[in-house]
Amino acid sequence: MKFTNNRGAVIRFPLPGAVMFPEEKVRSEASIMQYVLEKTSNKIPIPVPSIVRWVEAKESPSDLGPFIIMNYIHHMGSMGDLLEMPGRQRGQPPVLLRSSKMRYSYTLVPLISAMQEMAIDADTCLFYPGPPSGNSAITKATESIVPPTVPSGAKVSNTEDEVWVSVWVGASSTAGDENANLYQPIFNWSLNQESQGCSASSDEWCVAASTYTPSGQLGQPYVTVPKNTAVDFEIVVENKKVVQTVTMDGKVVSKESDALNSPLKYLYSSNECYTGSGNCGSLAGYYINNLTVTLSEADTKFDQVMALDGVTDDGFTTSDGGLTWHTEWVKVESVNFDSNSVESA
């Protein structure tokens, strides 16, 4: 539509029957447009439409489904061209990249953008399964990690604004929405461990059960992790609560129980760097071992939404028809936070 001031507006719907993940698509498109517009409008002339309104299906009037209303701008090219499977010949039906890659694009990019908005540099060493199909949800996730050697090359210039690095695997009902809880038992390290509430030395990691909530971070006191010690993690849904258990040498060292705000649909991992008044340096590679995810209902295609970026795995498989999924290991490559690059071991 075109208005008297010669400006136009567009209402954008995901194409019915053609878009596999309409909710994720609309949510992610709106988030990215808003983020790029806010961060580049005074710096780089990237033509991004401003958003008048966007809604999910549950908020849509007359059951129209999710949509975005935005200003119209002249454009060239198509996102479909970028997602096109290489090698298609003229006259052949268009084929987009496989669904797990598309879902990964529509969910992971806003997650990274949200972390960067909080002054956290999130590297690309991530695995990302979810969501399961239908009404299925994640009811349990377990894994074991021997934390890597502490970061090298980190520096800080102001002790009032310390650098810290975190490694975690967490579960949430959404793909990075800051209004949803993120249940994330977490490794943490800083040059000044006391500034983080941990008594460990600067060559050791700290660990604690921890939950991000919209009103703030909840968590237990940090516990020192001796060098080369395997730490076992469990996130389980029990009686409308999410219970995190952290175990070392067969002993529970940290436990947190918080309300389940919505069924868990996503499990994802991250290396995080808060640069503070300095830099985080480099983090060595490590393994996430014996990763097991249990669903409330069987999903025989859950492996298709296991996205990997900067990591490799042993294969995500099920032996009980899709109720329980397992991989022996996920290999996380080393990363240079200061250049934000992944380095193959």
mmCIF file of C-alpha atoms in Angstrom:
data_model
loop_
_atom_site.group_PDB
_atom_site.id
_atom_site.type_symbol
_atom_site.label_atom_id
_atom_site.label_comp_id
_atom_site.label_asym_id
_atom_site.label_seq_id
_atom_site.Cartn_x
_atom_site.Cartn_y
_atom_site.Cartn_z
ATOM 1 C CA MET A 1 0.000 0.000 0.000
ATOM 2 C CA LYS A 2 1.124 3.563 -0.696
ATOM 3 C CA PHE A 3 0.282 6.641 1.365
ATOM 4 C CA THR A 4 -0.129 10.325 0.501
ATOM 5 C CA ASN A 5 3.377 11.111 1.774
ATOM 6 C CA ASN A 6 4.653 8.832 -0.997
ATOM 7 C CA ARG A 7 5.776 6.199 1.504
ATOM 8 C CA GLY A 8 4.706 2.584 1.345
ATOM 9 C CA ALA A 9 4.037 -0.200 3.820
ATOM 10 C CA VAL A 10 4.128 -3.963 3.489
ATOM 11 C CA ILE A 11 2.397 -6.678 5.483
ATOM 12 C CA ARG A 12 4.470 -9.840 5.271
ATOM 13 C CA PHE A 13 3.042 -13.323 5.892
ATOM 14 C CA PRO A 14 4.984 -16.604 5.750
ATOM 15 C CA LEU A 15 3.721 -18.439 2.679
ATOM 16 C CA PRO A 16 1.154 -21.056 3.866
ATOM 17 C CA GLY A 17 2.250 -24.588 3.096
ATOM 18 C CA ALA A 18 5.668 -23.447 1.886
ATOM 19 C CA VAL A 19 7.327 -22.176 5.069
ATOM 20 C CA MET A 20 8.320 -24.936 7.468
ATOM 21 C CA PHE A 21 8.835 -22.786 10.565
ATOM 22 C CA PRO A 22 6.595 -19.699 10.300
ATOM 23 C CA GLU A 23 6.778 -18.656 13.970
ATOM 24 C CA GLU A 24 10.577 -18.863 14.100
ATOM 25 C CA LYS A 25 10.847 -17.145 10.721
ATOM 26 C CA VAL A 26 8.742 -14.117 11.664
ATOM 27 C CA ARG A 27 10.253 -13.786 15.142
ATOM 28 C CA SER A 28 13.800 -13.974 13.818
ATOM 29 C CA GLU A 29 13.229 -11.650 10.864
ATOM 30 C CA ALA A 30 11.727 -9.017 13.156
ATOM 31 C CA SER A 31 14.548 -9.360 15.711
ATOM 32 C CA ILE A 32 17.305 -9.100 13.123
ATOM 33 C CA MET A 33 15.739 -6.115 11.335
ATOM 34 C CA GLN A 34 15.315 -4.235 14.607
ATOM 35 C CA TYR A 35 18.853 -5.076 15.710
ATOM 36 C CA VAL A 36 20.501 -4.081 12.423
ATOM 37 C CA LEU A 37 18.452 -0.878 12.245
ATOM 38 C CA GLU A 38 19.419 0.145 15.793
ATOM 39 C CA LYS A 39 23.106 -0.677 15.385
ATOM 40 C CA THR A 40 23.801 0.684 11.906
ATOM 41 C CA SER A 41 21.426 3.593 11.264
ATOM 42 C CA ASN A 42 24.037 6.193 12.266
ATOM 43 C CA LYS A 43 27.082 4.300 11.013
ATOM 44 C CA ILE A 44 26.514 2.251 7.877
ATOM 45 C CA PRO A 45 23.734 2.994 5.375
ATOM 46 C CA ILE A 46 22.183 -0.486 5.329
ATOM 47 C CA PRO A 47 18.639 -0.239 3.916
ATOM 48 C CA VAL A 48 16.540 -1.950 6.580
ATOM 49 C CA PRO A 49 12.770 -1.394 6.847
ATOM 50 C CA SER A 50 11.465 -0.131 10.167
ATOM 51 C CA ILE A 51 8.851 -2.384 11.763
ATOM 52 C CA VAL A 52 5.414 -1.004 12.560
ATOM 53 C CA ARG A 53 4.206 -4.182 14.253
ATOM 54 C CA TRP A 54 4.800 -7.924 14.281
ATOM 55 C CA VAL A 55 2.756 -10.672 15.931
ATOM 56 C CA GLU A 56 2.899 -14.397 16.553
ATOM 57 C CA ALA A 57 0.020 -16.708 15.663
ATOM 58 C CA LYS A 58 -1.560 -16.557 19.132
ATOM 59 C CA GLU A 59 -1.796 -12.734 18.921
ATOM 60 C CA SER A 60 -2.921 -12.572 15.309
ATOM 61 C CA PRO A 61 -6.408 -11.125 14.666
ATOM 62 C CA SER A 62 -8.904 -13.416 12.924
ATOM 63 C CA ASP A 63 -6.376 -16.286 13.015
ATOM 64 C CA LEU A 64 -4.339 -14.748 10.202
ATOM 65 C CA GLY A 65 -1.147 -16.330 11.503
ATOM 66 C CA PRO A 66 2.170 -14.613 12.267
ATOM 67 C CA PHE A 67 2.998 -11.497 10.260
ATOM 68 C CA ILE A 68 5.118 -8.339 10.112
ATOM 69 C CA ILE A 69 3.967 -4.856 9.091
ATOM 70 C CA MET A 70 6.943 -2.813 7.906
ATOM 71 C CA ASN A 71 7.869 0.186 5.831
ATOM 72 C CA TYR A 72 8.509 -0.602 2.183
ATOM 73 C CA ILE A 73 11.987 0.021 0.801
ATOM 74 C CA HIS A 74 13.288 -0.581 -2.680
ATOM 75 C CA HIS A 75 15.375 -3.733 -2.810
ATOM 76 C CA MET A 76 17.410 -5.980 -5.056
ATOM 77 C CA GLY A 77 17.800 -9.749 -4.797
ATOM 78 C CA SER A 78 16.113 -12.405 -2.701
ATOM 79 C CA MET A 79 16.889 -14.356 0.470
ATOM 80 C CA GLY A 80 15.691 -17.392 -1.440
ATOM 81 C CA ASP A 81 18.642 -16.999 -3.803
ATOM 82 C CA LEU A 82 21.047 -17.141 -0.858
ATOM 83 C CA LEU A 83 19.388 -20.255 0.584
ATOM 84 C CA GLU A 84 19.180 -22.031 -2.766
ATOM 85 C CA MET A 85 20.835 -25.442 -2.904
ATOM 86 C CA PRO A 86 23.954 -25.086 -5.106
ATOM 87 C CA GLY A 87 23.956 -26.771 -8.502
ATOM 88 C CA ARG A 88 20.279 -26.482 -9.462
ATOM 89 C CA GLN A 89 19.863 -26.251 -13.212
ATOM 90 C CA ARG A 90 17.435 -23.931 -14.977
ATOM 91 C CA GLY A 91 13.996 -25.523 -15.218
ATOM 92 C CA GLN A 92 14.445 -27.753 -12.163
ATOM 93 C CA PRO A 93 12.187 -27.142 -9.130
ATOM 94 C CA PRO A 94 13.824 -24.832 -6.552
ATOM 95 C CA VAL A 95 15.332 -26.651 -3.578
ATOM 96 C CA LEU A 96 16.339 -24.842 -0.394
ATOM 97 C CA LEU A 97 18.997 -25.946 2.051
ATOM 98 C CA ARG A 98 18.004 -28.818 4.336
ATOM 99 C CA SER A 99 15.553 -27.990 7.106
ATOM 100 C CA SER A 100 18.025 -28.168 9.991
ATOM 101 C CA LYS A 101 20.171 -25.485 8.338
ATOM 102 C CA MET A 102 17.136 -23.275 7.765
ATOM 103 C CA ARG A 103 15.897 -23.661 11.337
ATOM 104 C CA TYR A 104 19.444 -22.977 12.541
ATOM 105 C CA SER A 105 19.544 -19.734 10.540
ATOM 106 C CA TYR A 106 16.159 -18.602 11.830
ATOM 107 C CA THR A 107 16.991 -19.243 15.499
ATOM 108 C CA LEU A 108 20.720 -19.034 16.164
ATOM 109 C CA VAL A 109 21.402 -15.607 14.636
ATOM 110 C CA PRO A 110 18.962 -13.769 16.959
ATOM 111 C CA LEU A 111 20.435 -15.699 19.899
ATOM 112 C CA ILE A 112 23.951 -14.485 19.105
ATOM 113 C CA SER A 113 22.652 -10.950 18.512
ATOM 114 C CA ALA A 114 20.945 -10.943 21.908
ATOM 115 C CA MET A 115 24.177 -12.016 23.614
ATOM 116 C CA GLN A 116 26.145 -9.307 21.832
ATOM 117 C CA GLU A 117 23.539 -6.748 22.876
ATOM 118 C CA MET A 118 24.383 -7.611 26.507
ATOM 119 C CA ALA A 119 28.077 -6.851 25.795
ATOM 120 C CA ILE A 120 28.778 -10.576 25.673
ATOM 121 C CA ASP A 121 30.835 -11.886 22.773
ATOM 122 C CA ALA A 122 29.371 -15.299 21.913
ATOM 123 C CA ASP A 123 31.614 -17.398 19.739
ATOM 124 C CA THR A 124 30.376 -19.746 17.047
ATOM 125 C CA CYS A 125 31.241 -22.953 18.906
ATOM 126 C CA LEU A 126 27.674 -24.109 19.481
ATOM 127 C CA PHE A 127 25.472 -27.138 19.135
ATOM 128 C CA TYR A 128 21.763 -26.523 18.903
ATOM 129 C CA PRO A 129 19.037 -29.227 18.943
ATOM 130 C CA GLY A 130 15.390 -28.189 18.943
ATOM 131 C CA PRO A 131 12.541 -27.841 18.881
ATOM 132 C CA PRO A 132 11.104 -31.377 18.819
ATOM 133 C CA SER A 133 8.044 -31.895 16.656
ATOM 134 C CA GLY A 134 4.422 -31.630 17.770
ATOM 135 C CA ASN A 135 3.768 -31.335 21.494
ATOM 136 C CA SER A 136 6.980 -33.063 22.487
ATOM 137 C CA ALA A 137 9.350 -31.262 24.852
ATOM 138 C CA ILE A 138 12.723 -31.869 26.456
ATOM 139 C CA THR A 139 12.299 -33.453 29.891
ATOM 140 C CA LYS A 140 15.906 -34.342 30.654
ATOM 141 C CA ALA A 141 19.397 -33.543 29.392
ATOM 142 C CA THR A 142 22.691 -34.882 30.710
ATOM 143 C CA GLU A 143 26.314 -34.483 29.685
ATOM 144 C CA SER A 144 29.843 -34.612 31.075
ATOM 145 C CA ILE A 145 32.584 -32.031 30.503
ATOM 146 C CA VAL A 146 36.227 -31.820 31.491
ATOM 147 C CA PRO A 147 36.722 -28.056 31.248
ATOM 148 C CA PRO A 148 39.558 -26.861 29.012
ATOM 149 C CA THR A 149 42.633 -25.129 30.322
ATOM 150 C CA VAL A 150 41.734 -21.613 31.400
ATOM 151 C CA PRO A 151 41.874 -18.870 28.741
ATOM 152 C CA SER A 152 45.292 -17.598 27.712
ATOM 153 C CA GLY A 153 46.139 -14.023 26.793
ATOM 154 C CA ALA A 154 43.333 -12.406 28.792
ATOM 155 C CA LYS A 155 43.999 -8.903 30.115
ATOM 156 C CA VAL A 156 42.116 -6.358 32.197
ATOM 157 C CA SER A 157 42.855 -2.644 32.647
ATOM 158 C CA ASN A 158 40.255 -1.734 35.279
ATOM 159 C CA THR A 159 39.641 -4.023 38.249
ATOM 160 C CA GLU A 160 36.177 -2.491 38.601
ATOM 161 C CA ASP A 161 35.225 -4.022 35.243
ATOM 162 C CA GLU A 162 36.671 -7.527 35.170
ATOM 163 C CA VAL A 163 36.855 -9.857 32.188
ATOM 164 C CA TRP A 164 35.113 -13.220 32.505
ATOM 165 C CA VAL A 165 34.584 -16.313 30.364
ATOM 166 C CA SER A 166 31.780 -18.870 30.680
ATOM 167 C CA VAL A 167 31.135 -22.299 29.175
ATOM 168 C CA TRP A 168 27.666 -23.812 29.435
ATOM 169 C CA VAL A 169 24.964 -26.102 28.082
ATOM 170 C CA GLY A 170 21.468 -24.804 28.796
ATOM 171 C CA ALA A 171 17.798 -25.505 28.130
ATOM 172 C CA SER A 172 14.966 -23.081 27.409
ATOM 173 C CA SER A 173 11.427 -22.889 26.074
ATOM 174 C CA THR A 174 12.522 -20.439 23.370
ATOM 175 C CA ALA A 175 15.374 -19.801 20.983
ATOM 176 C CA GLY A 176 17.083 -17.077 22.985
ATOM 177 C CA ASP A 177 14.090 -14.929 23.988
ATOM 178 C CA GLU A 178 15.231 -12.744 26.902
ATOM 179 C CA ASN A 179 11.745 -13.016 28.440
ATOM 180 C CA ALA A 180 12.105 -16.773 28.967
ATOM 181 C CA ASN A 181 14.110 -18.651 31.580
ATOM 182 C CA LEU A 182 17.396 -20.249 30.535
ATOM 183 C CA TYR A 183 18.429 -23.108 32.805
ATOM 184 C CA GLN A 184 22.212 -23.146 32.441
ATOM 185 C CA PRO A 185 24.577 -24.870 34.862
ATOM 186 C CA ILE A 186 27.751 -22.991 34.103
ATOM 187 C CA PHE A 187 31.547 -22.986 34.187
ATOM 188 C CA ASN A 188 32.985 -19.544 34.883
ATOM 189 C CA TRP A 189 36.507 -18.095 34.955
ATOM 190 C CA SER A 190 38.063 -14.696 35.571
ATOM 191 C CA LEU A 191 41.557 -13.350 36.142
ATOM 192 C CA ASN A 192 40.175 -12.176 39.485
ATOM 193 C CA GLN A 193 38.063 -15.116 40.637
ATOM 194 C CA GLU A 194 37.012 -13.361 43.829
ATOM 195 C CA SER A 195 35.247 -10.718 41.739
ATOM 196 C CA GLN A 196 32.957 -13.522 40.528
ATOM 197 C CA GLY A 197 32.366 -14.948 43.993
ATOM 198 C CA CYS A 198 34.683 -17.926 43.544
ATOM 199 C CA SER A 199 37.636 -19.001 45.684
ATOM 200 C CA ALA A 200 39.418 -20.863 42.854
ATOM 201 C CA SER A 201 42.864 -19.864 41.656
ATOM 202 C CA SER A 202 43.277 -18.132 38.295
ATOM 203 C CA ASP A 203 44.274 -21.426 36.639
ATOM 204 C CA GLU A 204 41.101 -23.254 37.714
ATOM 205 C CA TRP A 205 37.453 -23.049 36.693
ATOM 206 C CA CYS A 206 34.431 -22.488 38.899
ATOM 207 C CA VAL A 207 31.071 -24.221 38.416
ATOM 208 C CA ALA A 208 27.518 -23.719 39.679
ATOM 209 C CA ALA A 209 23.902 -24.506 38.890
ATOM 210 C CA SER A 210 22.438 -21.295 37.498
ATOM 211 C CA THR A 211 19.279 -19.937 35.844
ATOM 212 C CA TYR A 212 18.821 -16.781 33.814
ATOM 213 C CA THR A 213 15.395 -15.190 34.378
ATOM 214 C CA PRO A 214 13.944 -11.950 32.973
ATOM 215 C CA SER A 215 14.281 -10.412 36.442
ATOM 216 C CA GLY A 216 17.890 -11.464 36.955
ATOM 217 C CA GLN A 217 20.309 -14.354 37.337
ATOM 218 C CA LEU A 218 19.615 -17.001 39.969
ATOM 219 C CA GLY A 219 22.197 -19.496 41.084
ATOM 220 C CA GLN A 220 24.165 -21.334 43.706
ATOM 221 C CA PRO A 221 27.609 -20.346 45.028
ATOM 222 C CA TYR A 222 30.510 -21.221 42.752
ATOM 223 C CA VAL A 223 32.522 -24.355 43.501
ATOM 224 C CA THR A 224 36.162 -24.841 42.469
ATOM 225 C CA VAL A 225 36.806 -27.424 39.747
ATOM 226 C CA PRO A 226 40.211 -29.110 40.206
ATOM 227 C CA LYS A 227 42.239 -29.394 37.001
ATOM 228 C CA ASN A 228 41.348 -32.283 34.672
ATOM 229 C CA THR A 229 38.211 -33.144 36.650
ATOM 230 C CA ALA A 230 35.125 -34.379 34.803
ATOM 231 C CA VAL A 231 31.944 -32.572 35.792
ATOM 232 C CA ASP A 232 28.551 -34.222 35.202
ATOM 233 C CA PHE A 233 25.477 -32.094 34.509
ATOM 234 C CA GLU A 234 21.780 -32.950 34.644
ATOM 235 C CA ILE A 235 18.774 -30.799 33.782
ATOM 236 C CA VAL A 236 15.471 -32.556 34.498
ATOM 237 C CA VAL A 237 11.827 -31.464 34.615
ATOM 238 C CA GLU A 238 10.050 -32.655 37.773
ATOM 239 C CA ASN A 239 6.664 -31.507 39.112
ATOM 240 C CA LYS A 240 6.614 -28.307 37.024
ATOM 241 C CA LYS A 241 10.115 -27.418 38.149
ATOM 242 C CA VAL A 242 13.477 -27.602 36.426
ATOM 243 C CA VAL A 243 16.114 -29.202 38.629
ATOM 244 C CA GLN A 244 19.803 -28.774 37.797
ATOM 245 C CA THR A 245 22.353 -31.069 39.397
ATOM 246 C CA VAL A 246 26.134 -30.688 39.125
ATOM 247 C CA THR A 247 28.269 -33.646 40.189
ATOM 248 C CA MET A 248 32.027 -34.197 40.595
ATOM 249 C CA ASP A 249 33.608 -37.535 41.535
ATOM 250 C CA GLY A 250 30.167 -38.952 42.313
ATOM 251 C CA LYS A 251 29.318 -36.135 44.735
ATOM 252 C CA VAL A 252 26.651 -33.475 44.163
ATOM 253 C CA VAL A 253 28.400 -30.111 44.454
ATOM 254 C CA SER A 254 25.637 -27.769 43.255
ATOM 255 C CA LYS A 255 21.870 -28.023 42.836
ATOM 256 C CA GLU A 256 19.221 -25.515 41.759
ATOM 257 C CA SER A 257 15.435 -25.867 41.416
ATOM 258 C CA ASP A 258 13.362 -23.244 39.594
ATOM 259 C CA ALA A 259 9.846 -22.980 38.211
ATOM 260 C CA LEU A 260 9.265 -24.279 34.686
ATOM 261 C CA ASN A 261 7.877 -21.240 32.883
ATOM 262 C CA SER A 262 7.045 -23.206 29.720
ATOM 263 C CA PRO A 263 7.912 -26.637 28.250
ATOM 264 C CA LEU A 264 11.576 -26.894 27.277
ATOM 265 C CA LYS A 265 12.024 -26.936 23.504
ATOM 266 C CA TYR A 266 15.684 -26.055 22.940
ATOM 267 C CA LEU A 267 19.061 -27.192 24.241
ATOM 268 C CA TYR A 268 22.098 -25.167 23.248
ATOM 269 C CA SER A 269 25.661 -24.506 24.303
ATOM 270 C CA SER A 270 27.974 -21.536 24.216
ATOM 271 C CA ASN A 271 31.366 -20.160 25.077
ATOM 272 C CA GLU A 272 30.857 -16.605 26.315
ATOM 273 C CA CYS A 273 33.319 -13.783 26.763
ATOM 274 C CA TYR A 274 32.581 -10.577 28.632
ATOM 275 C CA THR A 275 35.389 -8.253 27.595
ATOM 276 C CA GLY A 276 34.847 -5.762 30.402
ATOM 277 C CA SER A 277 37.814 -3.388 30.432
ATOM 278 C CA GLY A 278 40.132 -5.770 28.613
ATOM 279 C CA ASN A 279 40.062 -8.847 26.413
ATOM 280 C CA CYS A 280 39.372 -12.558 26.894
ATOM 281 C CA GLY A 281 42.227 -14.052 24.875
ATOM 282 C CA SER A 282 41.899 -17.622 23.571
ATOM 283 C CA LEU A 283 40.056 -20.676 24.865
ATOM 284 C CA ALA A 284 41.331 -24.190 24.149
ATOM 285 C CA GLY A 285 39.067 -26.801 22.611
ATOM 286 C CA TYR A 286 37.252 -29.405 24.702
ATOM 287 C CA TYR A 287 34.688 -32.210 24.524
ATOM 288 C CA ILE A 288 31.097 -32.451 25.694
ATOM 289 C CA ASN A 289 30.767 -36.186 26.401
ATOM 290 C CA ASN A 290 27.808 -38.557 26.714
ATOM 291 C CA LEU A 291 25.204 -35.984 25.730
ATOM 292 C CA THR A 292 21.737 -37.494 26.179
ATOM 293 C CA VAL A 293 18.392 -35.772 25.602
ATOM 294 C CA THR A 294 15.070 -37.304 26.691
ATOM 295 C CA LEU A 295 11.774 -36.128 25.182
ATOM 296 C CA SER A 296 8.237 -36.253 26.559
ATOM 297 C CA GLU A 297 7.013 -37.821 23.300
ATOM 298 C CA ALA A 298 8.956 -39.731 20.666
ATOM 299 C CA ASP A 299 10.269 -37.692 17.733
ATOM 300 C CA THR A 300 11.923 -39.839 15.084
ATOM 301 C CA LYS A 301 13.292 -36.771 13.285
ATOM 302 C CA PHE A 302 14.793 -34.918 16.242
ATOM 303 C CA ASP A 303 18.279 -35.458 14.815
ATOM 304 C CA GLN A 304 17.315 -33.250 11.868
ATOM 305 C CA VAL A 305 17.134 -30.204 14.146
ATOM 306 C CA MET A 306 20.591 -30.817 15.624
ATOM 307 C CA ALA A 307 22.578 -27.881 14.233
ATOM 308 C CA LEU A 308 26.359 -27.698 14.603
ATOM 309 C CA ASP A 309 28.510 -24.600 14.156
ATOM 310 C CA GLY A 310 32.197 -24.726 14.995
ATOM 311 C CA VAL A 311 31.730 -28.177 16.495
ATOM 312 C CA THR A 312 31.560 -31.787 15.324
ATOM 313 C CA ASP A 313 29.821 -34.750 16.924
ATOM 314 C CA ASP A 314 29.692 -38.532 16.912
ATOM 315 C CA GLY A 315 26.189 -38.571 15.439
ATOM 316 C CA PHE A 316 22.869 -37.944 17.188
ATOM 317 C CA THR A 317 21.040 -41.285 17.381
ATOM 318 C CA THR A 318 18.124 -42.984 19.125
ATOM 319 C CA SER A 319 17.662 -46.609 20.178
ATOM 320 C CA ASP A 320 14.068 -46.372 21.430
ATOM 321 C CA GLY A 321 12.136 -44.934 18.505
ATOM 322 C CA GLY A 322 12.888 -41.273 19.117
ATOM 323 C CA LEU A 323 12.209 -40.851 22.833
ATOM 324 C CA THR A 324 15.868 -40.681 23.890
ATOM 325 C CA TRP A 325 18.674 -39.217 21.779
ATOM 326 C CA HIS A 326 22.396 -39.618 22.390
ATOM 327 C CA THR A 327 25.821 -38.728 21.060
ATOM 328 C CA GLU A 328 29.062 -39.986 22.566
ATOM 329 C CA TRP A 329 30.820 -36.681 22.098
ATOM 330 C CA VAL A 330 30.625 -33.153 20.756
ATOM 331 C CA LYS A 331 34.028 -31.686 19.926
ATOM 332 C CA VAL A 332 34.267 -27.934 20.507
ATOM 333 C CA GLU A 333 37.129 -26.255 18.676
ATOM 334 C CA SER A 334 39.436 -23.708 20.274
ATOM 335 C CA VAL A 335 38.435 -20.084 19.830
ATOM 336 C CA ASN A 336 40.218 -16.755 19.800
ATOM 337 C CA PHE A 337 37.722 -14.396 21.432
ATOM 338 C CA ASP A 338 39.704 -11.326 20.440
ATOM 339 C CA SER A 339 39.383 -12.099 16.737
ATOM 340 C CA ASN A 340 36.074 -13.975 17.226
ATOM 341 C CA SER A 341 37.414 -16.874 15.158
ATOM 342 C CA VAL A 342 37.257 -20.631 15.595
ATOM 343 C CA GLU A 343 40.562 -22.461 15.389
ATOM 344 C CA SER A 344 40.707 -26.140 14.436
ATOM 345 C CA ALA A 345 42.634 -28.217 16.904
#
